[in-house]
PDB file of N, CA and C in Angstrom:
ATOM      1  N   UNK A   1     150.575  30.837  33.331  1.00  0.00           N
ATOM      2  CA  UNK A   1     151.973  31.065  33.021  1.00  0.00           C
ATOM      3  C   UNK A   1     152.473  30.041  32.008  1.00  0.00           C
ATOM      4  N   UNK A   2     152.030  30.113  30.766  1.00  0.00           N
ATOM      5  CA  UNK A   2     152.559  29.155  29.796  1.00  0.00           C
ATOM      6  C   UNK A   2     153.988  29.481  29.391  1.00  0.00           C
ATOM      7  N   UNK A   3     154.760  28.422  29.210  1.00  0.00           N
ATOM      8  CA  UNK A   3     156.114  28.592  28.662  1.00  0.00           C
ATOM      9  C   UNK A   3     155.983  29.073  27.233  1.00  0.00           C
ATOM     10  N   UNK A   4     157.029  29.696  26.765  1.00  0.00           N
ATOM     11  CA  UNK A   4     156.941  30.221  25.413  1.00  0.00           C
ATOM     12  C   UNK A   4     158.283  30.339  24.738  1.00  0.00           C
ATOM     13  N   UNK A   5     158.253  31.004  23.602  1.00  0.00           N
ATOM     14  CA  UNK A   5     159.478  31.216  22.848  1.00  0.00           C
ATOM     15  C   UNK A   5     159.456  32.590  22.206  1.00  0.00           C
ATOM     16  N   UNK A   6     160.633  33.042  21.881  1.00  0.00           N
ATOM     17  CA  UNK A   6     160.838  34.222  21.056  1.00  0.00           C
ATOM     18  C   UNK A   6     161.713  33.762  19.902  1.00  0.00           C
ATOM     19  N   UNK A   7     161.238  33.959  18.691  1.00  0.00           N
ATOM     20  CA  UNK A   7     162.003  33.614  17.492  1.00  0.00           C
ATOM     21  C   UNK A   7     162.210  34.887  16.691  1.00  0.00           C
ATOM     22  N   UNK A   8     163.451  35.153  16.343  1.00  0.00           N
ATOM     23  CA  UNK A   8     163.778  36.357  15.583  1.00  0.00           C
ATOM     24  C   UNK A   8     164.601  35.951  14.368  1.00  0.00           C
ATOM     25  N   UNK A   9     164.086  36.264  13.193  1.00  0.00           N
ATOM     26  CA  UNK A   9     164.858  36.042  11.977  1.00  0.00           C
ATOM     27  C   UNK A   9     165.389  37.385  11.510  1.00  0.00           C
ATOM     28  N   UNK A  10     166.607  37.367  11.011  1.00  0.00           N
ATOM     29  CA  UNK A  10     167.222  38.631  10.598  1.00  0.00           C
ATOM     30  C   UNK A  10     168.194  38.403   9.450  1.00  0.00           C
ATOM     31  N   UNK A  11     168.516  39.516   8.817  1.00  0.00           N
ATOM     32  CA  UNK A  11     169.473  39.487   7.714  1.00  0.00           C
ATOM     33  C   UNK A  11     170.163  40.841   7.679  1.00  0.00           C
ATOM     34  N   UNK A  12     171.476  40.889   7.906  1.00  0.00           N
ATOM     35  CA  UNK A  12     172.183  42.167   7.840  1.00  0.00           C
ATOM     36  C   UNK A  12     172.189  42.714   6.410  1.00  0.00           C
ATOM     37  N   UNK A  13     172.071  44.017   6.294  1.00  0.00           N
ATOM     38  CA  UNK A  13     172.162  44.644   4.971  1.00  0.00           C
ATOM     39  C   UNK A  13     173.628  44.776   4.568  1.00  0.00           C
ATOM     40  N   UNK A  14     173.853  45.226   3.365  1.00  0.00           N
ATOM     41  CA  UNK A  14     175.225  45.443   2.894  1.00  0.00           C
ATOM     42  C   UNK A  14     175.901  46.577   3.661  1.00  0.00           C
ATOM     43  N   UNK A  15     175.128  47.380   4.394  1.00  0.00           N
ATOM     44  CA  UNK A  15     175.679  48.474   5.200  1.00  0.00           C
ATOM     45  C   UNK A  15     176.146  48.017   6.579  1.00  0.00           C
ATOM     46  N   UNK A  16     175.887  46.747   6.906  1.00  0.00           N
ATOM     47  CA  UNK A  16     176.248  46.199   8.213  1.00  0.00           C
ATOM     48  C   UNK A  16     177.227  45.045   8.015  1.00  0.00           C
ATOM     49  N   UNK A  17     178.521  45.289   8.245  1.00  0.00           N
ATOM     50  CA  UNK A  17     179.500  44.203   8.097  1.00  0.00           C
ATOM     51  C   UNK A  17     179.149  43.027   9.007  1.00  0.00           C
ATOM     52  N   UNK A  18     179.337  41.829   8.501  1.00  0.00           N
ATOM     53  CA  UNK A  18     178.985  40.634   9.262  1.00  0.00           C
ATOM     54  C   UNK A  18     179.691  40.594  10.616  1.00  0.00           C
ATOM     55  N   UNK A  19     180.950  41.011  10.671  1.00  0.00           N
ATOM     56  CA  UNK A  19     181.686  40.993  11.943  1.00  0.00           C
ATOM     57  C   UNK A  19     181.036  41.933  12.960  1.00  0.00           C
ATOM     58  N   UNK A  20     180.570  43.086  12.529  1.00  0.00           N
ATOM     59  CA  UNK A  20     179.901  44.020  13.441  1.00  0.00           C
ATOM     60  C   UNK A  20     178.559  43.456  13.906  1.00  0.00           C
ATOM     61  N   UNK A  21     177.833  42.819  13.005  1.00  0.00           N
ATOM     62  CA  UNK A  21     176.564  42.173  13.346  1.00  0.00           C
ATOM     63  C   UNK A  21     176.775  41.143  14.448  1.00  0.00           C
ATOM     64  N   UNK A  22     177.786  40.274  14.290  1.00  0.00           N
ATOM     65  CA  UNK A  22     178.055  39.234  15.285  1.00  0.00           C
ATOM     66  C   UNK A  22     178.548  39.830  16.605  1.00  0.00           C
ATOM     67  N   UNK A  23     179.426  40.815  16.541  1.00  0.00           N
ATOM     68  CA  UNK A  23     179.924  41.458  17.766  1.00  0.00           C
ATOM     69  C   UNK A  23     178.775  42.049  18.564  1.00  0.00           C
ATOM     70  N   UNK A  24     177.870  42.737  17.882  1.00  0.00           N
ATOM     71  CA  UNK A  24     176.710  43.330  18.566  1.00  0.00           C
ATOM     72  C   UNK A  24     175.816  42.245  19.151  1.00  0.00           C
ATOM     73  N   UNK A  25     175.502  41.219  18.364  1.00  0.00           N
ATOM     74  CA  UNK A  25     174.579  40.186  18.818  1.00  0.00           C
ATOM     75  C   UNK A  25     175.132  39.440  20.023  1.00  0.00           C
ATOM     76  N   UNK A  26     176.394  39.022  19.922  1.00  0.00           N
ATOM     77  CA  UNK A  26     177.005  38.232  20.993  1.00  0.00           C
ATOM     78  C   UNK A  26     177.421  39.082  22.191  1.00  0.00           C
ATOM     79  N   UNK A  27     177.836  40.319  21.949  1.00  0.00           N
ATOM     80  CA  UNK A  27     178.367  41.147  23.026  1.00  0.00           C
ATOM     81  C   UNK A  27     177.366  42.032  23.731  1.00  0.00           C
ATOM     82  N   UNK A  28     176.266  42.360  23.058  1.00  0.00           N
ATOM     83  CA  UNK A  28     175.284  43.270  23.654  1.00  0.00           C
ATOM     84  C   UNK A  28     173.880  42.671  23.684  1.00  0.00           C
ATOM     85  N   UNK A  29     173.378  42.278  22.541  1.00  0.00           N
ATOM     86  CA  UNK A  29     171.977  41.882  22.427  1.00  0.00           C
ATOM     87  C   UNK A  29     171.637  40.650  23.273  1.00  0.00           C
ATOM     88  N   UNK A  30     172.364  39.574  23.084  1.00  0.00           N
ATOM     89  CA  UNK A  30     172.077  38.343  23.827  1.00  0.00           C
ATOM     90  C   UNK A  30     172.308  38.510  25.331  1.00  0.00           C
ATOM     91  N   UNK A  31     173.444  39.079  25.775  1.00  0.00           N
ATOM     92  CA  UNK A  31     173.652  39.221  27.220  1.00  0.00           C
ATOM     93  C   UNK A  31     172.566  40.039  27.929  1.00  0.00           C
ATOM     94  N   UNK A  32     172.013  41.041  27.251  1.00  0.00           N
ATOM     95  CA  UNK A  32     170.949  41.830  27.879  1.00  0.00           C
ATOM     96  C   UNK A  32     169.724  40.987  28.182  1.00  0.00           C
ATOM     97  N   UNK A  33     169.538  39.920  27.472  1.00  0.00           N
ATOM     98  CA  UNK A  33     168.396  39.053  27.705  1.00  0.00           C
ATOM     99  C   UNK A  33     168.755  37.871  28.612  1.00  0.00           C
ATOM    100  N   UNK A  34     169.738  37.103  28.219  1.00  0.00           N
ATOM    101  CA  UNK A  34     170.052  35.884  28.966  1.00  0.00           C
ATOM    102  C   UNK A  34     170.707  36.157  30.315  1.00  0.00           C
ATOM    103  N   UNK A  35     171.506  37.203  30.424  1.00  0.00           N
ATOM    104  CA  UNK A  35     172.209  37.477  31.676  1.00  0.00           C
ATOM    105  C   UNK A  35     171.377  38.295  32.662  1.00  0.00           C
ATOM    106  N   UNK A  36     170.406  39.049  32.183  1.00  0.00           N
ATOM    107  CA  UNK A  36     169.665  39.962  33.059  1.00  0.00           C
ATOM    108  C   UNK A  36     168.224  39.556  33.330  1.00  0.00           C
ATOM    109  N   UNK A  37     167.643  38.760  32.469  1.00  0.00           N
ATOM    110  CA  UNK A  37     166.238  38.381  32.630  1.00  0.00           C
ATOM    111  C   UNK A  37     166.146  36.891  32.934  1.00  0.00           C
ATOM    112  N   UNK A  38     165.798  36.564  34.184  1.00  0.00           N
ATOM    113  CA  UNK A  38     165.760  35.149  34.569  1.00  0.00           C
ATOM    114  C   UNK A  38     164.665  34.373  33.829  1.00  0.00           C
ATOM    115  N   UNK A  39     163.695  35.071  33.232  1.00  0.00           N
ATOM    116  CA  UNK A  39     162.641  34.394  32.474  1.00  0.00           C
ATOM    117  C   UNK A  39     163.160  33.786  31.167  1.00  0.00           C
ATOM    118  N   UNK A  40     164.294  34.291  30.688  1.00  0.00           N
ATOM    119  CA  UNK A  40     164.916  33.729  29.482  1.00  0.00           C
ATOM    120  C   UNK A  40     165.741  32.518  29.903  1.00  0.00           C
ATOM    121  N   UNK A  41     165.262  31.339  29.578  1.00  0.00           N
ATOM    122  CA  UNK A  41     165.893  30.101  30.031  1.00  0.00           C
ATOM    123  C   UNK A  41     167.078  29.694  29.162  1.00  0.00           C
ATOM    124  N   UNK A  42     166.963  29.924  27.881  1.00  0.00           N
ATOM    125  CA  UNK A  42     168.045  29.560  26.969  1.00  0.00           C
ATOM    126  C   UNK A  42     167.901  30.359  25.684  1.00  0.00           C
ATOM    127  N   UNK A  43     168.972  30.379  24.945  1.00  0.00           N
ATOM    128  CA  UNK A  43     168.952  31.066  23.661  1.00  0.00           C
ATOM    129  C   UNK A  43     170.047  30.526  22.768  1.00  0.00           C
ATOM    130  N   UNK A  44     169.787  30.526  21.484  1.00  0.00           N
ATOM    131  CA  UNK A  44     170.778  30.054  20.516  1.00  0.00           C
ATOM    132  C   UNK A  44     170.544  30.758  19.191  1.00  0.00           C
ATOM    133  N   UNK A  45     171.632  30.907  18.443  1.00  0.00           N
ATOM    134  CA  UNK A  45     171.554  31.504  17.109  1.00  0.00           C
ATOM    135  C   UNK A  45     171.893  30.441  16.078  1.00  0.00           C
ATOM    136  N   UNK A  46     171.210  30.526  14.952  1.00  0.00           N
ATOM    137  CA  UNK A  46     171.412  29.568  13.872  1.00  0.00           C
ATOM    138  C   UNK A  46     171.550  30.322  12.549  1.00  0.00           C
ATOM    139  N   UNK A  47     172.434  29.835  11.709  1.00  0.00           N
ATOM    140  CA  UNK A  47     172.590  30.385  10.366  1.00  0.00           C
ATOM    141  C   UNK A  47     171.997  29.389   9.375  1.00  0.00           C
ATOM    142  N   UNK A  48     171.234  29.871   8.434  1.00  0.00           N
ATOM    143  CA  UNK A  48     170.628  29.001   7.427  1.00  0.00           C
ATOM    144  C   UNK A  48     171.724  28.336   6.600  1.00  0.00           C
ATOM    145  N   UNK A  49     171.682  27.026   6.518  1.00  0.00           N
ATOM    146  CA  UNK A  49     172.676  26.312   5.719  1.00  0.00           C
ATOM    147  C   UNK A  49     172.301  26.323   4.245  1.00  0.00           C
ATOM    148  N   UNK A  50     171.060  26.668   3.953  1.00  0.00           N
ATOM    149  CA  UNK A  50     170.630  26.737   2.562  1.00  0.00           C
ATOM    150  C   UNK A  50     170.629  28.169   2.034  1.00  0.00           C
ATOM    151  N   UNK A  51     171.260  29.088   2.775  1.00  0.00           N
ATOM    152  CA  UNK A  51     171.346  30.478   2.321  1.00  0.00           C
ATOM    153  C   UNK A  51     172.273  30.545   1.116  1.00  0.00           C
ATOM    154  N   UNK A  52     171.860  31.318   0.136  1.00  0.00           N
ATOM    155  CA  UNK A  52     172.697  31.479  -1.054  1.00  0.00           C
ATOM    156  C   UNK A  52     172.414  32.830  -1.677  1.00  0.00           C
ATOM    157  N   UNK A  53     173.189  33.182  -2.653  1.00  0.00           N
ATOM    158  CA  UNK A  53     172.987  34.460  -3.328  1.00  0.00           C
ATOM    159  C   UNK A  53     171.642  34.506  -4.037  1.00  0.00           C
ATOM    160  N   UNK A  54     171.021  33.352  -4.294  1.00  0.00           N
ATOM    161  CA  UNK A  54     169.707  33.347  -4.935  1.00  0.00           C
ATOM    162  C   UNK A  54     168.618  33.848  -3.994  1.00  0.00           C
ATOM    163  N   UNK A  55     168.930  33.966  -2.694  1.00  0.00           N
ATOM    164  CA  UNK A  55     167.980  34.503  -1.726  1.00  0.00           C
ATOM    165  C   UNK A  55     167.985  36.022  -1.703  1.00  0.00           C
ATOM    166  N   UNK A  56     168.771  36.651  -2.564  1.00  0.00           N
ATOM    167  CA  UNK A  56     168.896  38.102  -2.567  1.00  0.00           C
ATOM    168  C   UNK A  56     168.527  38.652  -3.941  1.00  0.00           C
ATOM    169  N   UNK A  57     167.740  39.712  -3.927  1.00  0.00           N
ATOM    170  CA  UNK A  57     167.386  40.409  -5.160  1.00  0.00           C
ATOM    171  C   UNK A  57     167.988  41.804  -5.105  1.00  0.00           C
ATOM    172  N   UNK A  58     167.766  42.583  -6.118  1.00  0.00           N
ATOM    173  CA  UNK A  58     168.265  43.967  -6.099  1.00  0.00           C
ATOM    174  C   UNK A  58     167.584  44.778  -5.005  1.00  0.00           C
ATOM    175  N   UNK A  59     166.456  44.283  -4.491  1.00  0.00           N
ATOM    176  CA  UNK A  59     165.728  44.979  -3.427  1.00  0.00           C
ATOM    177  C   UNK A  59     166.122  44.500  -2.036  1.00  0.00           C
ATOM    178  N   UNK A  60     166.977  43.498  -1.955  1.00  0.00           N
ATOM    179  CA  UNK A  60     167.415  42.971  -0.667  1.00  0.00           C
ATOM    180  C   UNK A  60     167.132  41.482  -0.564  1.00  0.00           C
ATOM    181  N   UNK A  61     167.307  40.924   0.632  1.00  0.00           N
ATOM    182  CA  UNK A  61     167.126  39.480   0.815  1.00  0.00           C
ATOM    183  C   UNK A  61     165.656  39.083   0.695  1.00  0.00           C
ATOM    184  N   UNK A  62     165.425  37.891   0.187  1.00  0.00           N
ATOM    185  CA  UNK A  62     164.070  37.359   0.128  1.00  0.00           C
ATOM    186  C   UNK A  62     163.798  36.419   1.296  1.00  0.00           C
ATOM    187  N   UNK A  63     164.860  35.950   1.936  1.00  0.00           N
ATOM    188  CA  UNK A  63     164.745  35.082   3.102  1.00  0.00           C
ATOM    189  C   UNK A  63     165.825  35.469   4.103  1.00  0.00           C
ATOM    190  N   UNK A  64     165.527  35.343   5.396  1.00  0.00           N
ATOM    191  CA  UNK A  64     166.542  35.693   6.394  1.00  0.00           C
ATOM    192  C   UNK A  64     167.653  34.651   6.452  1.00  0.00           C
ATOM    193  N   UNK A  65     168.827  35.124   6.808  1.00  0.00           N
ATOM    194  CA  UNK A  65     169.979  34.234   6.942  1.00  0.00           C
ATOM    195  C   UNK A  65     170.118  33.717   8.373  1.00  0.00           C
ATOM    196  N   UNK A  66     169.643  34.484   9.349  1.00  0.00           N
ATOM    197  CA  UNK A  66     169.869  34.172  10.759  1.00  0.00           C
ATOM    198  C   UNK A  66     168.562  33.961  11.505  1.00  0.00           C
ATOM    199  N   UNK A  67     168.598  33.040  12.469  1.00  0.00           N
ATOM    200  CA  UNK A  67     167.478  32.772  13.366  1.00  0.00           C
ATOM    201  C   UNK A  67     168.013  32.742  14.786  1.00  0.00           C
ATOM    202  N   UNK A  68     167.382  33.489  15.662  1.00  0.00           N
ATOM    203  CA  UNK A  68     167.682  33.411  17.097  1.00  0.00           C
ATOM    204  C   UNK A  68     166.443  32.844  17.783  1.00  0.00           C
ATOM    205  N   UNK A  69     166.634  31.825  18.608  1.00  0.00           N
ATOM    206  CA  UNK A  69     165.533  31.194  19.343  1.00  0.00           C
ATOM    207  C   UNK A  69     165.816  31.297  20.832  1.00  0.00           C
ATOM    208  N   UNK A  70     164.827  31.787  21.566  1.00  0.00           N
ATOM    209  CA  UNK A  70     164.927  31.893  23.016  1.00  0.00           C
ATOM    210  C   UNK A  70     163.769  31.129  23.638  1.00  0.00           C
ATOM    211  N   UNK A  71     164.053  30.381  24.693  1.00  0.00           N
ATOM    212  CA  UNK A  71     163.017  29.708  25.466  1.00  0.00           C
ATOM    213  C   UNK A  71     162.703  30.587  26.672  1.00  0.00           C
ATOM    214  N   UNK A  72     161.411  30.823  26.902  1.00  0.00           N
ATOM    215  CA  UNK A  72     160.945  31.727  27.956  1.00  0.00           C
ATOM    216  C   UNK A  72     160.106  30.923  28.943  1.00  0.00           C
ATOM    217  N   UNK A  73     160.277  31.174  30.246  1.00  0.00           N
ATOM    218  CA  UNK A  73     159.506  30.391  31.217  1.00  0.00           C
ATOM    219  C   UNK A  73     158.081  30.890  31.403  1.00  0.00           C
ATOM    220  N   UNK A  74     157.764  32.088  30.912  1.00  0.00           N
ATOM    221  CA  UNK A  74     156.423  32.648  31.087  1.00  0.00           C
ATOM    222  C   UNK A  74     156.184  33.683  29.988  1.00  0.00           C
ATOM    223  N   UNK A  75     155.158  33.484  29.189  1.00  0.00           N
ATOM    224  CA  UNK A  75     154.898  34.416  28.088  1.00  0.00           C
ATOM    225  C   UNK A  75     154.520  35.812  28.574  1.00  0.00           C
ATOM    226  N   UNK A  76     154.148  35.953  29.835  1.00  0.00           N
ATOM    227  CA  UNK A  76     153.873  37.288  30.386  1.00  0.00           C
ATOM    228  C   UNK A  76     155.132  38.151  30.379  1.00  0.00           C
ATOM    229  N   UNK A  77     156.280  37.518  30.269  1.00  0.00           N
ATOM    230  CA  UNK A  77     157.563  38.237  30.191  1.00  0.00           C
ATOM    231  C   UNK A  77     157.539  39.297  29.102  1.00  0.00           C
ATOM    232  N   UNK A  78     156.888  38.999  27.990  1.00  0.00           N
ATOM    233  CA  UNK A  78     156.902  39.905  26.847  1.00  0.00           C
ATOM    234  C   UNK A  78     156.201  41.233  27.114  1.00  0.00           C
ATOM    235  N   UNK A  79     155.412  41.318  28.176  1.00  0.00           N
ATOM    236  CA  UNK A  79     154.742  42.581  28.504  1.00  0.00           C
ATOM    237  C   UNK A  79     155.282  43.225  29.781  1.00  0.00           C
ATOM    238  N   UNK A  80     156.284  42.618  30.402  1.00  0.00           N
ATOM    239  CA  UNK A  80     156.870  43.180  31.624  1.00  0.00           C
ATOM    240  C   UNK A  80     157.853  44.300  31.292  1.00  0.00           C
ATOM    241  N   UNK A  81     157.881  45.352  32.122  1.00  0.00           N
ATOM    242  CA  UNK A  81     158.790  46.479  31.871  1.00  0.00           C
ATOM    243  C   UNK A  81     160.261  46.075  31.732  1.00  0.00           C
ATOM    244  N   UNK A  82     160.701  45.081  32.472  1.00  0.00           N
ATOM    245  CA  UNK A  82     162.109  44.663  32.374  1.00  0.00           C
ATOM    246  C   UNK A  82     162.451  44.228  30.953  1.00  0.00           C
ATOM    247  N   UNK A  83     161.475  43.638  30.260  1.00  0.00           N
ATOM    248  CA  UNK A  83     161.700  43.222  28.877  1.00  0.00           C
ATOM    249  C   UNK A  83     161.360  44.338  27.892  1.00  0.00           C
ATOM    250  N   UNK A  84     160.206  44.957  28.043  1.00  0.00           N
ATOM    251  CA  UNK A  84     159.794  45.975  27.067  1.00  0.00           C
ATOM    252  C   UNK A  84     160.749  47.159  27.037  1.00  0.00           C
ATOM    253  N   UNK A  85     161.379  47.460  28.168  1.00  0.00           N
ATOM    254  CA  UNK A  85     162.327  48.580  28.191  1.00  0.00           C
ATOM    255  C   UNK A  85     163.551  48.299  27.316  1.00  0.00           C
ATOM    256  N   UNK A  86     163.895  47.023  27.123  1.00  0.00           N
ATOM    257  CA  UNK A  86     165.020  46.687  26.244  1.00  0.00           C
ATOM    258  C   UNK A  86     164.742  47.126  24.810  1.00  0.00           C
ATOM    259  N   UNK A  87     163.494  47.060  24.407  1.00  0.00           N
ATOM    260  CA  UNK A  87     163.117  47.459  23.044  1.00  0.00           C
ATOM    261  C   UNK A  87     162.845  48.959  22.955  1.00  0.00           C
ATOM    262  N   UNK A  88     162.352  49.537  24.033  1.00  0.00           N
ATOM    263  CA  UNK A  88     161.986  50.960  24.019  1.00  0.00           C
ATOM    264  C   UNK A  88     163.175  51.877  24.274  1.00  0.00           C
ATOM    265  N   UNK A  89     164.187  51.379  24.979  1.00  0.00           N
ATOM    266  CA  UNK A  89     165.334  52.208  25.364  1.00  0.00           C
ATOM    267  C   UNK A  89     166.632  51.564  24.877  1.00  0.00           C
ATOM    268  N   UNK A  90     166.716  51.340  23.594  1.00  0.00           N
ATOM    269  CA  UNK A  90     167.916  50.720  23.024  1.00  0.00           C
ATOM    270  C   UNK A  90     169.117  51.646  23.160  1.00  0.00           C
ATOM    271  N   UNK A  91     170.287  51.043  23.278  1.00  0.00           N
ATOM    272  CA  UNK A  91     171.518  51.834  23.259  1.00  0.00           C
ATOM    273  C   UNK A  91     171.661  52.462  21.873  1.00  0.00           C
ATOM    274  N   UNK A  92     172.484  53.493  21.783  1.00  0.00           N
ATOM    275  CA  UNK A  92     172.722  54.142  20.487  1.00  0.00           C
ATOM    276  C   UNK A  92     173.312  53.139  19.499  1.00  0.00           C
ATOM    277  N   UNK A  93     174.193  52.282  19.996  1.00  0.00           N
ATOM    278  CA  UNK A  93     174.807  51.274  19.118  1.00  0.00           C
ATOM    279  C   UNK A  93     173.760  50.297  18.602  1.00  0.00           C
ATOM    280  N   UNK A  94     172.907  49.791  19.497  1.00  0.00           N
ATOM    281  CA  UNK A  94     171.883  48.845  19.061  1.00  0.00           C
ATOM    282  C   UNK A  94     170.917  49.500  18.073  1.00  0.00           C
ATOM    283  N   UNK A  95     170.517  50.734  18.336  1.00  0.00           N
ATOM    284  CA  UNK A  95     169.616  51.438  17.412  1.00  0.00           C
ATOM    285  C   UNK A  95     170.255  51.563  16.031  1.00  0.00           C
ATOM    286  N   UNK A  96     171.544  51.845  16.003  1.00  0.00           N
ATOM    287  CA  UNK A  96     172.257  51.970  14.731  1.00  0.00           C
ATOM    288  C   UNK A  96     172.305  50.635  13.991  1.00  0.00           C
ATOM    289  N   UNK A  97     172.624  49.573  14.704  1.00  0.00           N
ATOM    290  CA  UNK A  97     172.682  48.247  14.083  1.00  0.00           C
ATOM    291  C   UNK A  97     171.301  47.852  13.559  1.00  0.00           C
ATOM    292  N   UNK A  98     170.269  48.082  14.348  1.00  0.00           N
ATOM    293  CA  UNK A  98     168.913  47.708  13.945  1.00  0.00           C
ATOM    294  C   UNK A  98     168.499  48.419  12.655  1.00  0.00           C
ATOM    295  N   UNK A  99     168.922  49.658  12.488  1.00  0.00           N
ATOM    296  CA  UNK A  99     168.593  50.409  11.263  1.00  0.00           C
ATOM    297  C   UNK A  99     169.263  49.803  10.032  1.00  0.00           C
ATOM    298  N   UNK A 100     170.364  49.085  10.258  1.00  0.00           N
ATOM    299  CA  UNK A 100     171.126  48.536   9.136  1.00  0.00           C
ATOM    300  C   UNK A 100     170.820  47.060   8.864  1.00  0.00           C
ATOM    301  N   UNK A 101     169.762  46.553   9.472  1.00  0.00           N
ATOM    302  CA  UNK A 101     169.309  45.203   9.144  1.00  0.00           C
ATOM    303  C   UNK A 101     168.384  45.287   7.933  1.00  0.00           C
ATOM    304  N   UNK A 102     168.606  44.431   6.970  1.00  0.00           N
ATOM    305  CA  UNK A 102     167.744  44.413   5.788  1.00  0.00           C
ATOM    306  C   UNK A 102     166.417  43.733   6.085  1.00  0.00           C
ATOM    307  N   UNK A 103     166.421  42.851   7.088  1.00  0.00           N
ATOM    308  CA  UNK A 103     165.222  42.096   7.422  1.00  0.00           C
ATOM    309  C   UNK A 103     165.251  41.769   8.910  1.00  0.00           C
ATOM    310  N   UNK A 104     164.108  41.927   9.560  1.00  0.00           N
ATOM    311  CA  UNK A 104     163.969  41.563  10.968  1.00  0.00           C
ATOM    312  C   UNK A 104     162.512  41.186  11.205  1.00  0.00           C
ATOM    313  N   UNK A 105     162.281  39.946  11.625  1.00  0.00           N
ATOM    314  CA  UNK A 105     160.937  39.472  11.927  1.00  0.00           C
ATOM    315  C   UNK A 105     160.980  38.834  13.305  1.00  0.00           C
ATOM    316  N   UNK A 106     160.111  39.297  14.187  1.00  0.00           N
ATOM    317  CA  UNK A 106     160.069  38.831  15.573  1.00  0.00           C
ATOM    318  C   UNK A 106     158.740  38.128  15.800  1.00  0.00           C
ATOM    319  N   UNK A 107     158.798  36.894  16.330  1.00  0.00           N
ATOM    320  CA  UNK A 107     157.584  36.135  16.627  1.00  0.00           C
ATOM    321  C   UNK A 107     157.676  35.585  18.035  1.00  0.00           C
ATOM    322  N   UNK A 108     156.550  35.584  18.730  1.00  0.00           N
ATOM    323  CA  UNK A 108     156.472  34.976  20.052  1.00  0.00           C
ATOM    324  C   UNK A 108     155.393  33.899  20.008  1.00  0.00           C
ATOM    325  N   UNK A 109     155.524  32.935  20.895  1.00  0.00           N
ATOM    326  CA  UNK A 109     154.527  31.873  20.949  1.00  0.00           C
ATOM    327  C   UNK A 109     154.535  31.213  22.309  1.00  0.00           C
ATOM    328  N   UNK A 110     153.546  30.373  22.524  1.00  0.00           N
ATOM    329  CA  UNK A 110     153.444  29.675  23.804  1.00  0.00           C
ATOM    330  C   UNK A 110     153.183  28.200  23.574  1.00  0.00           C
ATOM    331  N   UNK A 111     153.518  27.415  24.612  1.00  0.00           N
ATOM    332  CA  UNK A 111     153.239  25.980  24.554  1.00  0.00           C
ATOM    333  C   UNK A 111     151.739  25.792  24.493  1.00  0.00           C
ATOM    334  N   UNK A 112     151.332  24.809  23.814  1.00  0.00           N
ATOM    335  CA  UNK A 112     149.892  24.595  23.776  1.00  0.00           C
ATOM    336  C   UNK A 112     149.600  23.383  23.051  1.00  0.00           C
TER     337      UNK A 112
END
């Protein structure tokens, strides 16, 4: 049962207003993990302080603006139905928001 982390970098597209992105993240996405899954010990969101318009091309962002970090008490959490169902059975709102992200990269890791 190694401790682990979930790191998610993201960047909303021009089709996703920043206020809607934050409302979804704070009101739906984070609570589904931190409030319902005891394996999620902590979580925090960070905005890149070095983000600038130079990180964006006509094809979209070249680097993500946002990072979410979660500490997990057991990396087996990532294969448990309580967690996998969150990704497989997204709400209509979450599915819509996810489609409007220009960039989303999810990484997991363990202590070692």
